[in-house]
Short mmCIF file of C-alpha atoms and ligand atoms in Angstrom, two decimals:
data_model
loop_
_atom_site.label_atom_id
_atom_site.label_comp_id
_atom_site.label_asym_id
_atom_site.label_seq_id
_atom_site.Cartn_x
_atom_site.Cartn_y
_atom_site.Cartn_z
CA MET A 669 32.53 10.36 -7.05
CA THR A 670 30.46 12.84 -9.04
CA LYS A 671 27.02 11.54 -10.09
CA LYS A 672 25.84 12.25 -13.63
CA ILE A 673 22.22 12.99 -13.78
CA LEU A 674 20.55 13.22 -17.26
CA VAL A 675 17.23 15.18 -17.34
CA CYS A 676 15.40 14.25 -20.48
CA ASP A 677 12.19 14.94 -22.29
CA GLY A 678 11.45 18.59 -21.54
CA MET A 679 10.44 19.44 -18.10
CA ASP A 680 11.09 22.45 -15.80
CA SER A 681 14.78 21.84 -15.32
CA SER A 682 15.32 25.03 -13.35
CA ILE A 683 14.83 22.98 -10.24
CA PHE A 684 17.75 20.76 -11.20
CA SER A 685 20.12 23.66 -11.42
CA LYS A 686 20.08 23.47 -7.58
CA LEU A 687 22.13 20.35 -8.02
CA LEU A 688 24.65 22.05 -10.14
CA ASN A 689 26.13 23.77 -7.17
CA ASN A 690 26.45 20.48 -5.34
CA GLN A 691 29.86 18.87 -5.89
CA GLU A 692 28.18 15.48 -5.82
CA PHE A 693 26.29 16.00 -9.02
CA SER A 694 26.80 16.88 -12.56
CA VAL A 695 23.52 17.55 -14.28
CA TYR A 696 22.73 17.54 -18.06
CA PRO A 697 19.34 19.20 -18.23
CA GLU A 698 16.91 19.09 -21.09
CA ALA A 699 18.52 16.48 -23.32
CA LYS A 700 15.39 16.40 -25.47
CA ASN A 701 16.35 14.22 -28.49
CA PRO A 702 15.99 10.56 -27.36
CA GLN A 703 17.65 9.14 -30.40
CA GLU A 704 20.90 11.12 -30.42
CA ILE A 705 21.57 13.22 -27.28
CA VAL A 706 19.92 11.11 -24.69
CA ARG A 707 21.31 7.86 -25.90
CA LYS A 708 24.84 9.33 -26.15
CA GLU A 709 24.77 11.14 -22.77
CA ALA A 710 23.05 8.16 -20.98
CA ARG A 711 25.98 5.78 -21.65
CA ASP A 712 27.84 6.89 -18.55
CA ALA A 713 24.90 8.45 -16.61
CA ASP A 714 24.15 7.40 -13.02
CA ALA A 715 20.38 8.39 -13.19
CA LEU A 716 17.88 9.34 -15.78
CA VAL A 717 14.96 11.61 -15.19
CA ILE A 718 12.46 11.07 -18.05
CA ARG A 719 8.91 11.80 -19.05
CA SER A 720 7.15 9.92 -21.77
CA SER A 721 9.37 10.41 -24.85
CA THR A 722 12.42 8.46 -23.77
CA LYS A 723 11.76 4.79 -24.06
CA VAL A 724 14.05 2.93 -21.67
CA THR A 725 14.05 -0.27 -23.59
CA LYS A 726 16.36 -3.36 -23.20
CA ASP A 727 18.55 -2.08 -25.92
CA PHE A 728 18.67 1.37 -24.30
CA ILE A 729 19.61 -0.15 -20.97
CA ASP A 730 22.35 -2.24 -22.45
CA SER A 731 24.02 0.86 -23.80
CA CYS A 732 24.25 2.30 -20.33
CA SER A 733 27.18 1.17 -18.28
CA ASN A 734 26.58 3.10 -15.01
CA LEU A 735 22.86 3.47 -14.62
CA LYS A 736 21.51 3.01 -11.17
CA LEU A 737 18.21 4.92 -11.13
CA VAL A 738 15.50 5.90 -13.59
CA ILE A 739 12.94 8.34 -12.32
CA ARG A 740 9.77 8.70 -14.38
CA ALA A 741 8.80 12.39 -13.67
CA GLY A 742 5.12 11.63 -14.03
CA GLU A 743 2.76 8.71 -13.35
CA GLY A 744 2.95 5.96 -16.05
CA THR A 745 6.05 3.79 -16.28
CA ASP A 746 4.97 1.87 -19.39
CA ASN A 747 7.90 3.37 -21.42
CA ILE A 748 10.40 1.66 -19.07
CA ASP A 749 11.30 -1.99 -19.32
CA LYS A 750 11.00 -2.42 -15.54
CA ALA A 751 11.67 -6.23 -15.71
CA TYR A 752 15.05 -5.73 -17.50
CA CYS A 753 15.91 -2.87 -15.16
CA LYS A 754 15.31 -5.26 -12.24
CA GLU A 755 17.49 -7.85 -13.81
CA LYS A 756 20.21 -5.32 -14.21
CA GLY A 757 19.81 -3.94 -10.65
CA ILE A 758 18.55 -0.57 -11.90
CA LYS A 759 15.83 1.03 -9.64
CA VAL A 760 12.82 2.60 -11.10
CA ALA A 761 10.72 5.23 -9.41
CA ASN A 762 7.94 7.78 -10.39
CA THR A 763 6.49 10.84 -8.93
CA PRO A 764 2.96 9.85 -7.86
CA GLY A 765 0.39 12.55 -7.69
CA ALA A 766 2.61 15.38 -8.98
CA ASN A 767 0.80 15.91 -12.29
CA ASN A 768 -2.51 14.30 -11.53
CA ASN A 769 -4.29 17.54 -11.32
CA SER A 770 -3.22 18.58 -14.83
CA ALA A 771 -4.12 15.21 -16.19
CA ALA A 772 -7.60 15.35 -14.68
CA GLU A 773 -8.16 18.85 -15.91
CA HIS A 774 -7.21 17.93 -19.45
CA ALA A 775 -9.71 15.04 -19.52
CA ILE A 776 -12.41 17.50 -18.37
CA ALA A 777 -11.20 19.96 -21.05
CA LEU A 778 -11.67 17.26 -23.69
CA MET A 779 -15.11 16.47 -22.36
CA PHE A 780 -16.21 20.14 -22.76
CA THR A 781 -14.49 20.28 -26.16
CA LEU A 782 -16.66 17.38 -27.31
CA LEU A 783 -19.89 18.58 -25.58
CA ARG A 784 -19.73 22.20 -26.80
CA LYS A 785 -17.87 21.42 -30.13
CA THR A 786 -15.59 24.23 -29.53
CA ALA A 787 -12.58 22.83 -31.49
CA TRP A 788 -14.79 22.26 -34.65
CA ALA A 789 -16.36 25.64 -34.28
CA ASN A 790 -13.03 27.20 -34.16
CA SER A 791 -11.75 25.41 -37.35
CA SER A 792 -14.97 26.61 -39.02
CA MET A 793 -14.65 30.19 -37.93
CA GLN A 794 -11.10 30.12 -39.24
CA THR A 795 -12.49 29.57 -42.73
CA GLY A 796 -14.69 32.66 -42.31
CA LYS A 797 -17.95 30.89 -41.47
CA TRP A 798 -20.56 31.76 -38.77
CA ASP A 799 -22.25 28.31 -38.46
CA LYS A 800 -24.12 28.57 -35.20
CA ALA A 801 -26.71 25.83 -35.81
CA ARG A 802 -24.07 23.22 -36.69
CA PHE A 803 -22.22 23.66 -33.44
CA THR A 804 -25.18 23.45 -30.97
CA GLY A 805 -23.86 21.34 -28.09
CA ASN A 806 -24.86 19.73 -24.91
CA GLU A 807 -24.52 20.58 -21.28
CA MET A 808 -22.43 18.78 -18.73
CA THR A 809 -24.92 19.32 -15.89
CA ASN A 810 -26.87 16.33 -14.63
CA LYS A 811 -25.25 13.83 -17.03
CA THR A 812 -24.19 10.34 -16.19
CA ILE A 813 -20.36 10.14 -16.26
CA GLY A 814 -18.62 6.80 -16.39
CA VAL A 815 -15.15 6.79 -14.98
CA ILE A 816 -13.00 3.75 -15.86
CA GLY A 817 -10.26 3.46 -13.23
CA PHE A 818 -10.91 5.17 -9.93
CA GLY A 819 -7.37 5.76 -8.68
CA ARG A 820 -5.91 9.16 -8.00
CA ILE A 821 -6.79 10.72 -11.38
CA GLY A 822 -10.10 9.06 -11.80
CA GLN A 823 -11.20 10.37 -8.44
CA LEU A 824 -9.81 13.83 -9.05
CA VAL A 825 -11.85 13.98 -12.29
CA ALA A 826 -14.95 12.95 -10.36
CA LYS A 827 -14.28 15.53 -7.60
CA ARG A 828 -13.68 18.32 -9.98
CA LEU A 829 -16.98 17.52 -11.87
CA ILE A 830 -19.23 17.38 -8.75
CA GLY A 831 -20.38 20.94 -9.34
CA PHE A 832 -22.15 19.81 -12.42
CA ASP A 833 -24.43 17.48 -10.33
CA PRO A 834 -23.69 14.35 -12.25
CA GLU A 835 -24.40 10.79 -11.57
CA ILE A 836 -21.01 9.19 -11.43
CA LEU A 837 -20.47 5.51 -12.16
CA PHE A 838 -17.00 4.05 -11.64
CA TYR A 839 -15.50 0.78 -12.67
CA ASP A 840 -12.34 -0.33 -10.70
CA PRO A 841 -11.88 -3.80 -9.48
CA PHE A 842 -9.23 -2.51 -7.10
CA ILE A 843 -11.11 0.21 -5.33
CA SER A 844 -14.07 -0.53 -2.98
CA SER A 845 -14.93 2.89 -1.66
CA HIS A 846 -14.00 6.50 -2.07
CA SER A 847 -13.84 9.59 0.04
CA ILE A 848 -14.51 12.41 -2.32
CA GLY A 849 -17.60 13.58 -0.41
CA TYR A 850 -20.38 13.04 -2.87
CA ASP A 851 -23.27 10.82 -2.53
CA ASN A 852 -24.34 10.26 -6.09
CA ILE A 853 -21.53 8.05 -7.04
CA LYS A 854 -21.76 4.34 -7.53
CA LYS A 855 -19.25 1.57 -8.17
CA VAL A 856 -20.29 -0.78 -10.96
CA ASP A 857 -18.99 -4.37 -11.26
CA ASP A 858 -18.58 -4.53 -14.99
CA LEU A 859 -17.45 -2.33 -17.82
CA GLU A 860 -20.57 -3.07 -19.78
CA THR A 861 -22.66 -1.08 -17.30
CA ILE A 862 -20.50 1.93 -17.69
CA PHE A 863 -20.77 1.81 -21.43
CA LYS A 864 -24.62 1.17 -21.48
CA LYS A 865 -25.52 3.98 -18.92
CA SER A 866 -23.13 6.74 -19.38
CA ASP A 867 -23.43 9.96 -21.41
CA ILE A 868 -19.66 10.69 -20.89
CA ILE A 869 -17.02 8.07 -20.60
CA THR A 870 -13.50 8.78 -19.45
CA VAL A 871 -10.59 6.34 -18.97
CA HIS A 872 -8.07 6.58 -16.12
CA VAL A 873 -6.36 3.20 -15.81
CA PRO A 874 -2.62 2.50 -16.31
CA LEU A 875 -1.27 0.53 -19.26
CA VAL A 876 -0.37 -2.85 -17.95
CA ASN A 877 -0.89 -6.38 -19.45
CA GLN A 878 -4.39 -6.62 -17.94
CA THR A 879 -5.57 -3.33 -19.43
CA LYS A 880 -4.18 -3.85 -23.06
CA ASN A 881 -7.13 -3.52 -25.37
CA LEU A 882 -9.51 -3.46 -22.29
CA ILE A 883 -11.98 -1.44 -24.31
CA ASP A 884 -12.97 -2.65 -27.80
CA LYS A 885 -15.91 -2.93 -30.26
CA LYS A 886 -18.18 -4.85 -27.87
CA HIS A 887 -18.01 -1.90 -25.49
CA PHE A 888 -18.51 0.73 -28.11
CA SER A 889 -21.56 -1.17 -29.40
CA LEU A 890 -23.16 -0.74 -25.99
CA MET A 891 -22.75 3.07 -25.90
CA LYS A 892 -25.67 5.44 -26.28
CA ASN A 893 -25.67 7.09 -29.79
CA ASN A 894 -25.27 10.44 -28.21
CA ALA A 895 -22.51 9.54 -25.80
CA ILE A 896 -18.97 10.73 -25.88
CA PHE A 897 -15.70 9.06 -25.09
CA VAL A 898 -12.44 10.47 -23.73
CA ASN A 899 -9.04 8.67 -23.33
CA ALA A 900 -6.27 10.83 -21.73
CA ALA A 901 -4.74 7.84 -19.90
CA ARG A 902 -2.74 5.66 -22.29
CA GLY A 903 -2.93 4.43 -25.89
CA GLY A 904 -3.17 0.64 -26.11
CA ILE A 905 -6.02 0.51 -23.44
CA VAL A 906 -8.47 1.27 -26.10
CA HIS A 907 -8.49 -0.75 -29.31
CA GLU A 908 -7.88 2.20 -31.77
CA GLY A 909 -9.28 0.44 -34.87
CA ASP A 910 -12.56 -0.44 -33.05
CA LEU A 911 -12.99 3.15 -31.78
CA LEU A 912 -12.42 4.42 -35.34
CA ASP A 913 -15.06 2.06 -36.71
CA ALA A 914 -17.53 3.13 -34.00
CA LEU A 915 -16.88 6.89 -34.91
CA LYS A 916 -17.15 6.17 -38.61
CA ASN A 917 -20.40 4.38 -38.20
CA LYS A 918 -21.67 7.07 -35.88
CA SER A 919 -22.63 4.37 -33.39
CA ILE A 920 -21.11 6.87 -30.83
CA ARG A 921 -21.22 10.65 -31.21
CA ALA A 922 -17.62 11.76 -30.75
CA ALA A 923 -14.36 10.98 -28.97
CA ALA A 924 -11.24 12.68 -27.89
CA LEU A 925 -7.82 11.01 -27.60
CA ASP A 926 -4.73 12.49 -25.92
CA VAL A 927 -2.77 9.19 -26.06
CA PHE A 928 -2.03 6.79 -28.72
CA LEU A 929 -0.83 3.25 -29.43
CA ASN A 930 2.19 4.77 -31.08
CA GLU A 931 3.50 8.04 -29.96
CA PRO A 932 4.44 10.48 -31.30
CA LEU A 933 1.56 9.92 -33.83
CA LYS A 934 2.75 10.02 -37.39
CA GLU A 935 1.96 12.88 -39.62
CA LYS A 936 -1.02 11.27 -41.48
CA THR A 937 -2.91 8.24 -39.99
CA ASP A 938 -6.39 6.98 -40.06
CA LEU A 939 -7.03 8.88 -36.87
CA HIS A 940 -6.55 12.25 -38.66
CA GLU A 941 -9.34 11.43 -41.14
CA ILE A 942 -12.13 11.17 -38.63
CA GLU A 943 -14.33 14.18 -38.33
CA ASN A 944 -15.92 13.26 -35.02
CA LEU A 945 -12.56 12.65 -33.28
CA ILE A 946 -10.52 15.23 -31.45
CA LEU A 947 -6.79 14.72 -31.05
CA THR A 948 -4.25 16.27 -28.67
CA PRO A 949 -0.57 15.46 -28.45
CA HIS A 950 -0.36 13.74 -24.99
CA LEU A 951 -0.83 17.03 -23.23
CA GLY A 952 -2.33 15.55 -19.99
CA GLY A 953 0.57 16.37 -17.75
CA SER A 954 1.89 19.18 -19.80
CA THR A 955 1.23 22.32 -17.72
CA GLN A 956 3.83 24.62 -16.23
CA GLU A 957 2.50 23.70 -12.81
CA ALA A 958 2.79 19.95 -13.39
CA GLN A 959 6.17 20.25 -15.02
CA TYR A 960 7.51 22.10 -12.01
CA ARG A 961 5.95 19.77 -9.48
CA VAL A 962 7.21 16.57 -11.16
CA GLY A 963 10.67 18.16 -11.37
CA GLU A 964 10.69 19.15 -7.75
CA MET A 965 9.68 15.66 -6.59
CA ALA A 966 12.25 14.01 -8.93
CA TYR A 967 14.90 16.34 -7.50
CA HIS A 968 14.14 15.48 -3.97
CA GLN A 969 14.12 11.72 -4.83
CA LEU A 970 17.49 12.05 -6.54
CA LYS A 971 19.01 13.61 -3.43
CA GLU A 972 17.54 11.07 -1.17
CA PHE A 973 18.68 8.25 -3.38
CA PHE A 974 22.35 9.31 -3.90
CA MET A 975 22.94 11.15 -0.60
CA ASN A 976 20.87 9.18 1.97
CA ASP A 977 20.68 5.87 0.24
CA ASN A 978 16.87 6.18 0.33
CA LEU A 979 14.75 5.17 -2.59
CA LEU A 980 11.42 6.97 -2.68
CA ASN A 981 8.33 5.90 -4.68
CA GLU A 982 9.81 2.82 -6.13
CA VAL A 983 7.98 1.22 -8.99
CA ARG A 984 8.56 -2.62 -9.05
CA ALA A 985 8.44 -4.81 -12.24
C1 LIG B 1490 1.94 10.51 -16.93
O1 LIG B 1490 2.04 9.39 -17.01
O2 LIG B 1490 2.53 11.16 -15.93
C2 LIG B 1490 1.33 11.48 -17.95
O3 LIG B 1490 1.03 10.65 -19.12
C3 LIG B 1490 1.81 12.76 -18.14
C4 LIG B 1490 3.12 12.88 -18.87
O4 LIG B 1490 4.14 12.61 -18.28
O5 LIG B 1490 3.17 13.42 -19.99
#
C-alpha cells in the first residue's frame, strides 16, 4: 500500500522528491498552512514531517485516521503531544544534531547584536542619523559567558566562542564533563552563580515540565547591570513578564529573544514596546544548510521506518 507522507512547515522539500519516484510513497511537500491544508491532508496521512509551526495536539491527532509516525525535522518536540501519540500507538522521532550548528550560530549572532548594538544602529541610520556615540558597544573577548544547558547546542556555542578567550560557566544537572578542548570552562551547581557572575547569558535547555519558567525575576535581579541575556532555545523557559520588567527597570542592560511563549508572536505585544530588547522570529534553525540537513535526515528515517521497520531517533513521551 502506498504511504502518504505530509511534509509541513517549510523545509527543503527537494530531498523528499526522491521519494516521489518510489512506488511505495506519495509525498505532499510543503503543506505550509497548519490550519487548513495540513489538517485536511493529514487526515489520511501515514506520516508527518513537521518543524515548529504545526502543533500536533490531541485534537489534531484525533482528526488523523492513519497516522503512524511524526518526525520533528529539528530538535524540540514540545509542539507534539507525545503522551497522546503514545496512547494512540503513533511513533515520534526527531533529527538530533541536524540543525544544531545553525541554532548555536544564531545565539552567537544575537550576542553580538546586543554587544555591538548593530540592530539599533541600523534602525537609527535608516532615519538618516549618524549617531556614533549612542551605539558604542562592548567586546566579546575575555567576557564571562554563562551557558544554561550544556547539551549539543550549549556545547557548540561554547566551542564556537573559544576564540574570544572567555571564561565559560555552564549549568546543567545532567552533564558532568565536556570534551570541547578548552580549559577555562567550569560547571556550576546552581543557576544563581550563572546570573551573578556572567556578562553574557545564553539559554540552551529544552522546554519540558522541569524547565517551564526556570528563569524568572529572582534570577534577573542577580544579573550585573551591564550583562546581556539571550534566549534562542524555547519560549516558556523564561518568564516573559519578569524579563520585560527587568529590561524596563534597566536592572539588566539588554536581551534578545528568538523564541516566545506563544508563537507566532502577535502583531503588537508588550515585547514590541521594549527598546532594549531585540526580537527575531524563531530563526535559530532557519538556514538553508540546516533545512537541507533536517530534511535529509527525516527522509532517511522515513525510508527506514516504512521499508525496513526500523525507527530511528525515537523521542519517547
Ligand atoms: C528546533 O527545535 O529544532 C529549533 O527550534 C529549530 C526549528 O525547528 O525551527
